[in-house]
Short mmCIF file of C-alpha atoms in Angstrom, two decimals:
data_model
loop_
_atom_site.label_atom_id
_atom_site.label_comp_id
_atom_site.label_asym_id
_atom_site.label_seq_id
_atom_site.Cartn_x
_atom_site.Cartn_y
_atom_site.Cartn_z
CA MET A 16 -44.75 23.97 5.49
CA PHE A 17 -46.39 27.09 4.00
CA GLN A 18 -49.69 26.13 4.80
CA PHE A 19 -48.73 25.07 8.95
CA ILE A 20 -47.41 28.67 8.88
CA LEU A 21 -50.26 30.34 7.68
CA ARG A 22 -52.64 28.47 9.86
CA ARG A 23 -49.81 29.59 13.16
CA THR A 24 -50.29 33.30 12.03
CA ALA A 25 -53.89 33.05 11.67
CA GLY A 26 -54.22 31.93 14.77
CA ALA A 27 -51.96 34.21 16.58
CA VAL A 28 -54.08 37.15 14.94
CA VAL A 29 -57.23 35.96 16.63
CA THR A 30 -55.28 35.38 19.67
CA LEU A 31 -54.09 39.00 19.60
CA PHE A 32 -57.50 40.00 19.05
CA LEU A 33 -58.99 38.45 22.10
CA ILE A 34 -56.36 39.48 24.06
CA GLY A 35 -56.83 43.34 23.03
CA ALA A 36 -60.62 42.77 23.83
CA ALA A 37 -60.08 41.18 26.75
CA THR A 38 -57.47 43.79 28.03
CA PHE A 39 -59.67 46.86 26.76
CA PHE A 40 -62.38 45.55 28.84
CA LEU A 41 -60.56 44.85 32.05
CA PHE A 42 -58.94 48.31 32.08
CA VAL A 43 -61.78 50.56 30.62
CA ALA A 44 -64.53 48.97 31.85
CA ALA A 45 -63.29 48.42 35.29
CA PRO A 46 -64.69 50.69 38.37
CA SER A 47 -62.21 53.34 38.31
CA ASP A 48 -62.81 56.29 36.49
CA TYR A 49 -60.91 56.56 33.20
CA ALA A 50 -61.32 60.26 32.97
CA SER A 51 -60.51 60.95 36.40
CA LEU A 52 -57.14 59.26 36.15
CA ALA A 53 -55.97 61.32 33.00
CA CYS A 54 -57.05 64.41 34.69
CA GLY A 55 -55.09 63.97 37.61
CA LYS A 56 -55.31 65.13 41.48
CA ASP A 57 -55.86 69.00 40.65
CA CYS A 58 -58.88 68.44 38.16
CA SER A 59 -61.60 70.78 37.87
CA PRO A 60 -65.10 69.64 36.24
CA ALA A 61 -64.64 71.72 33.40
CA ARG A 62 -60.99 69.96 32.43
CA LEU A 63 -62.86 66.58 33.46
CA GLU A 64 -65.48 67.01 30.94
CA ALA A 65 -63.35 67.74 28.13
CA ILE A 66 -61.01 64.86 28.78
CA ARG A 67 -64.23 62.67 28.42
CA THR A 68 -64.97 64.63 25.64
CA ALA A 69 -61.78 64.69 23.77
CA TYR A 70 -60.95 60.80 24.46
CA GLY A 71 -64.66 59.70 23.33
CA LEU A 72 -65.25 58.50 27.04
CA ASN A 73 -69.02 59.66 26.54
CA GLU A 74 -69.63 57.55 23.76
CA PRO A 75 -71.40 54.16 24.13
CA LEU A 76 -68.78 51.23 25.39
CA TRP A 77 -68.76 49.36 22.30
CA THR A 78 -68.21 52.50 20.23
CA GLN A 79 -64.97 53.35 22.60
CA PHE A 80 -63.85 49.83 21.68
CA TRP A 81 -63.97 50.12 18.03
CA ASP A 82 -61.95 53.19 18.54
CA PHE A 83 -59.75 51.43 20.46
CA MET A 84 -58.95 48.52 17.98
CA SER A 85 -59.23 50.39 14.74
CA GLY A 86 -56.67 52.92 16.38
CA ILE A 87 -54.20 49.88 16.14
CA VAL A 88 -54.43 49.22 12.66
CA ALA A 89 -55.19 53.19 11.20
CA GLY A 90 -54.41 55.36 13.87
CA ARG A 91 -56.42 57.78 15.74
CA ASP A 92 -56.82 61.48 16.68
CA PHE A 93 -55.78 62.63 20.32
CA PRO A 94 -56.07 66.23 21.41
CA ASP A 95 -52.29 66.71 21.07
CA GLY A 96 -52.51 65.55 17.68
CA HIS A 97 -52.55 62.72 15.41
CA CYS A 98 -51.57 59.37 16.74
CA ALA A 99 -50.15 56.93 13.73
CA ALA A 100 -50.93 53.02 13.61
CA PRO A 101 -50.24 51.15 15.61
CA CYS A 102 -51.76 53.69 17.84
CA LEU A 103 -52.03 52.55 21.77
CA GLY A 104 -53.27 55.39 23.15
CA GLN A 105 -51.69 58.70 24.97
CA SER A 106 -49.76 58.23 28.42
CA PHE A 107 -51.20 59.75 31.15
CA TYR A 108 -48.07 60.04 33.18
CA TYR A 109 -45.53 61.25 29.99
CA GLY A 110 -47.91 62.66 27.83
CA ASP A 111 -46.64 60.87 24.59
CA PHE A 112 -47.97 58.47 22.79
CA VAL A 113 -47.85 54.96 24.13
CA TRP A 114 -46.16 53.48 20.94
CA ASP A 115 -43.15 55.80 21.14
CA ILE A 116 -42.62 55.47 24.67
CA ILE A 117 -42.84 51.57 24.51
CA MET A 118 -40.52 51.51 21.06
CA ASP A 119 -37.75 54.03 22.99
CA ARG A 120 -37.34 51.55 25.63
CA PHE A 121 -37.78 47.94 23.55
CA PRO A 122 -34.38 48.04 22.17
CA LEU A 123 -33.05 47.33 25.65
CA THR A 124 -35.39 44.64 26.74
CA LEU A 125 -34.53 42.78 23.37
CA SER A 126 -30.87 43.26 23.94
CA LEU A 127 -31.72 41.48 27.31
CA THR A 128 -33.95 38.88 25.74
CA VAL A 129 -32.03 37.70 23.22
CA GLY A 130 -28.67 37.72 25.10
CA ALA A 131 -29.77 35.82 27.80
CA MET A 132 -31.32 33.44 25.30
CA THR A 133 -28.49 33.03 23.72
CA VAL A 134 -26.70 32.63 26.68
CA PHE A 135 -28.23 29.79 28.28
CA LEU A 136 -28.94 28.02 25.05
CA ILE A 137 -25.41 27.66 24.16
CA LEU A 138 -24.04 27.01 27.38
CA GLY A 139 -27.36 24.88 28.69
CA LEU A 140 -27.56 22.74 25.67
CA GLY A 141 -23.58 22.37 25.55
CA ALA A 142 -23.30 21.30 29.06
CA GLY A 143 -26.17 19.16 28.88
CA MET A 144 -24.43 17.53 25.68
CA ILE A 145 -21.08 17.05 27.13
CA ALA A 146 -22.70 15.38 30.37
CA ALA A 147 -24.68 12.83 28.05
CA TYR A 148 -21.75 12.05 25.93
CA ARG A 149 -19.82 11.49 28.66
CA ARG A 150 -22.29 9.92 30.81
CA GLY A 151 -21.38 8.75 34.34
CA SER A 152 -18.12 10.57 34.24
CA ALA A 153 -16.35 13.46 36.59
CA VAL A 154 -17.54 15.82 33.87
CA ASP A 155 -21.11 14.51 34.10
CA LYS A 156 -21.35 14.68 37.80
CA ILE A 157 -20.02 18.21 38.06
CA ALA A 158 -22.18 19.66 35.32
CA THR A 159 -25.53 17.45 36.71
CA GLY A 160 -24.25 19.53 40.32
CA THR A 161 -23.85 22.58 39.34
CA SER A 162 -26.93 22.76 37.62
CA MET A 163 -28.80 21.73 40.61
CA VAL A 164 -27.18 24.30 42.11
CA LEU A 165 -27.74 27.32 40.29
CA SER A 166 -31.23 26.49 39.59
CA SER A 167 -31.70 27.57 43.48
CA PHE A 168 -30.44 30.96 42.69
CA GLN A 169 -33.14 34.03 41.68
CA ILE A 170 -32.51 37.07 39.68
CA TYR A 171 -33.49 39.41 42.92
CA PHE A 172 -30.85 37.46 44.78
CA LEU A 173 -28.05 36.59 42.44
CA GLY A 174 -28.02 40.27 40.76
CA PRO A 175 -27.12 42.29 43.77
CA ILE A 176 -24.14 39.99 44.66
CA VAL A 177 -22.63 40.04 41.23
CA LEU A 178 -22.59 43.44 41.26
CA MET A 179 -20.99 43.81 44.96
CA ILE A 180 -18.42 41.58 43.08
CA PHE A 181 -17.74 43.19 39.71
CA VAL A 182 -19.03 46.63 40.56
CA TYR A 183 -18.68 47.98 44.21
CA SER A 184 -16.07 45.83 45.63
CA THR A 185 -13.28 45.31 42.56
CA GLY A 186 -14.36 48.01 40.14
CA TRP A 187 -13.44 45.63 37.33
CA VAL A 188 -16.63 46.68 35.68
CA GLU A 189 -18.87 49.74 35.52
CA ASP A 190 -22.41 49.81 36.24
CA PRO A 191 -24.95 48.32 33.82
CA LYS A 192 -26.07 50.38 31.32
CA TYR A 193 -27.33 50.41 27.74
CA VAL A 194 -25.29 51.10 24.65
CA PRO A 195 -27.09 51.05 21.34
CA PHE A 196 -25.49 47.99 19.27
CA THR A 197 -25.62 49.77 16.10
CA GLY A 198 -23.51 52.36 17.20
CA ASP A 199 -21.03 50.48 19.47
CA PRO A 200 -21.28 46.67 19.91
CA LEU A 201 -18.40 46.44 22.19
CA GLY A 202 -20.06 48.94 24.57
CA TRP A 203 -23.36 46.88 24.10
CA LEU A 204 -22.00 43.88 25.49
CA ALA A 205 -19.96 45.35 27.91
CA GLY A 206 -22.71 47.28 29.38
CA LEU A 207 -25.39 44.34 29.62
CA TRP A 208 -23.43 41.19 29.88
CA ILE A 209 -23.71 41.05 33.87
CA PRO A 210 -27.73 41.66 33.26
CA MET A 211 -28.01 38.86 30.86
CA VAL A 212 -25.73 35.93 32.21
CA VAL A 213 -27.95 36.83 35.73
CA MET A 214 -30.86 36.37 34.02
CA ALA A 215 -29.74 33.29 32.24
CA THR A 216 -28.31 31.40 34.84
CA ILE A 217 -31.74 29.47 36.16
CA PHE A 218 -32.62 28.74 32.23
CA THR A 219 -28.84 27.65 32.05
CA ALA A 220 -29.61 25.15 34.51
CA GLN A 221 -33.13 23.97 33.60
CA TYR A 222 -31.83 23.19 29.70
CA THR A 223 -28.52 21.84 31.06
CA ARG A 224 -30.68 18.89 33.06
CA MET A 225 -33.57 18.73 30.02
CA ALA A 226 -30.78 18.43 27.25
CA ARG A 227 -28.71 15.57 29.50
CA ALA A 228 -31.97 13.51 30.41
CA SER A 229 -33.33 14.21 26.51
CA LEU A 230 -29.89 13.18 24.84
CA ILE A 231 -29.76 9.91 27.40
CA GLU A 232 -33.49 8.95 25.81
CA GLN A 233 -32.39 9.63 22.61
CA LEU A 234 -29.39 7.25 22.82
CA ALA A 235 -31.53 4.43 24.21
CA GLU A 236 -33.61 4.46 21.40
CA GLU A 237 -33.89 1.57 19.14
CA HIS A 238 -32.83 3.63 15.59
CA VAL A 239 -29.74 4.87 17.54
CA ARG A 240 -28.74 1.13 19.04
CA THR A 241 -29.09 -0.31 15.49
CA ALA A 242 -27.09 2.77 13.82
CA ARG A 243 -24.21 1.75 16.67
CA ALA A 244 -24.74 -2.00 16.05
CA LYS A 245 -23.78 -1.10 12.59
CA GLY A 246 -20.41 -0.02 12.76
CA MET A 247 -20.90 3.82 13.00
CA PRO A 248 -18.63 5.81 15.11
CA LYS A 249 -20.28 7.25 18.15
CA ARG A 250 -19.47 10.42 17.54
CA TYR A 251 -21.54 10.19 14.36
CA VAL A 252 -24.54 8.61 15.64
CA PHE A 253 -24.54 10.96 18.78
CA PHE A 254 -24.97 14.28 16.65
CA ARG A 255 -26.69 12.40 13.61
CA TYR A 256 -29.34 10.66 15.18
CA ALA A 257 -29.55 11.54 18.85
CA TRP A 258 -28.90 15.44 19.13
CA ARG A 259 -31.49 16.14 16.35
CA GLY A 260 -34.34 13.97 18.07
CA SER A 261 -33.29 15.43 21.45
CA LEU A 262 -34.66 18.86 20.28
CA ILE A 263 -37.99 18.35 20.17
CA PRO A 264 -38.82 18.66 23.77
CA ILE A 265 -36.36 21.29 24.09
CA VAL A 266 -37.88 23.45 21.53
CA THR A 267 -41.36 22.80 22.76
CA VAL A 268 -40.25 24.38 26.49
CA LEU A 269 -38.64 26.57 25.07
CA GLY A 270 -41.69 28.09 23.19
CA ILE A 271 -43.28 27.82 26.86
CA ASP A 272 -40.21 29.76 28.72
CA LEU A 273 -40.24 32.56 26.42
CA SER A 274 -43.18 34.34 28.57
CA ALA A 275 -41.36 33.71 31.77
CA LEU A 276 -38.23 35.02 30.09
CA LEU A 277 -39.76 38.47 29.25
CA GLY A 278 -41.06 38.06 33.12
CA GLY A 279 -37.68 37.30 34.07
CA GLY A 280 -36.54 40.91 31.79
CA VAL A 281 -38.85 43.03 34.63
CA VAL A 282 -36.87 41.48 37.67
CA THR A 283 -33.62 42.30 36.01
CA GLU A 284 -34.53 45.81 34.80
CA LEU A 285 -35.10 46.58 38.38
CA THR A 286 -32.44 44.67 39.84
CA PHE A 287 -29.66 46.77 37.62
CA SER A 288 -32.12 49.99 37.13
CA LEU A 289 -32.21 49.23 33.81
CA GLN A 290 -34.94 51.50 31.93
CA GLY A 291 -36.80 48.92 29.55
CA ILE A 292 -40.06 47.76 29.18
CA GLY A 293 -40.35 45.93 31.98
CA ARG A 294 -39.58 49.11 34.14
CA LEU A 295 -41.95 50.72 32.19
CA ALA A 296 -44.76 48.27 33.05
CA VAL A 297 -44.06 48.76 36.68
CA ASP A 298 -44.17 52.57 36.34
CA GLY A 299 -47.43 52.29 34.44
CA ALA A 300 -49.05 50.39 37.13
CA VAL A 301 -47.53 52.88 40.05
CA THR A 302 -48.51 56.02 38.44
CA LYS A 303 -52.04 54.05 37.48
CA ASP A 304 -51.22 55.20 33.94
CA LEU A 305 -54.11 52.79 32.08
CA PRO A 306 -53.37 53.18 28.38
CA LEU A 307 -49.47 52.89 29.15
CA THR A 308 -50.13 49.45 31.18
CA MET A 309 -52.60 48.43 28.21
CA GLY A 310 -49.94 49.32 25.38
CA VAL A 311 -47.15 47.08 27.35
CA MET A 312 -49.31 44.40 27.86
CA LEU A 313 -50.69 43.97 24.01
CA VAL A 314 -46.75 44.22 22.93
CA GLY A 315 -45.54 41.61 25.29
CA ALA A 316 -48.45 39.88 24.16
CA PHE A 317 -47.37 40.37 20.53
CA PHE A 318 -43.82 39.24 20.98
CA ILE A 319 -44.62 36.34 23.00
CA LEU A 320 -46.70 35.36 19.92
CA ILE A 321 -44.40 36.10 17.33
CA LEU A 322 -41.72 33.78 19.23
CA ASN A 323 -43.94 30.83 20.00
CA ILE A 324 -44.75 31.01 15.78
CA LEU A 325 -41.09 30.81 15.21
CA ALA A 326 -40.73 28.06 18.14
CA ASP A 327 -43.44 25.87 16.48
CA ILE A 328 -41.99 26.57 12.91
CA VAL A 329 -38.35 25.07 14.33
CA TYR A 330 -40.75 22.44 15.82
CA ALA A 331 -42.25 21.66 12.61
CA TRP A 332 -38.75 21.74 10.87
CA ILE A 333 -37.14 19.09 13.24
CA ASP A 334 -40.18 16.75 13.61
CA PRO A 335 -42.23 17.05 10.00
CA ARG A 336 -44.99 15.09 11.55
CA ILE A 337 -45.95 17.88 13.13
CA ARG A 338 -46.94 19.64 9.70
CA LEU A 339 -49.31 17.21 8.68
CA SER A 340 -51.01 17.35 11.77
#
């Protein structure tokens, strides 16, 4: 297992380096003038030249690339001071270092992502498991029909409806907001439960159908039918043999859906006016803040790789054959 994790980690490091290189050359080597964007509208030739010198933009492209990549590992000096590692540059719009800005918004995005994932895994897998266990019953039909309806909803459609019902019309809850979990866990949950549930709705429907189909397939396997033929209780066979085998395709799809979950976070933050990394990415694109946009892309890629490694570890734990491949 250790060698399996080591291989996955080494592959993630190489992938992250390639993403960093691609990001740098797409943005810095683009036709747009990096220094002009940093200088702003009322930019004098003297200030433009000072920015080029301070940011090393007069250096060859490969030297700039080395400064950018080494800054992530060892830090980098800017006109406003030293940017400690991991240094992702200095924002044109905010004036602060990109890493500090992202880390200030990161807890909210992490809360939404982890909260939504927890909701759709519990509800989706639970509903799919019950539907498969009670296949053909009214419970199965209700779960399947509900998942079909919910899968057609979108965050930007469902979000305003939920806000109108629970916040503006009835006043049952306040506007969604972020409260640090460490300071007030109940306030954290009360402020974010609506965005979490809305964000998890589509995934809940998807995982309900997927868990049901995977379990039904596993229940038809020969080793499961053999266990039933030996007289083992249905519930024991269901959880001991069928349930674990059904998790393999679910974990595989979960690793793929992690990027979609982060993408859904962007729409969720915009819909509920939350100031997370998703909103930061949009602001960076609107203000043409290249360092900020590059930093958000790299941080997003990093966490997607980490989550995929965790999914691979769970996958290898469920199916030991993966470790040998």
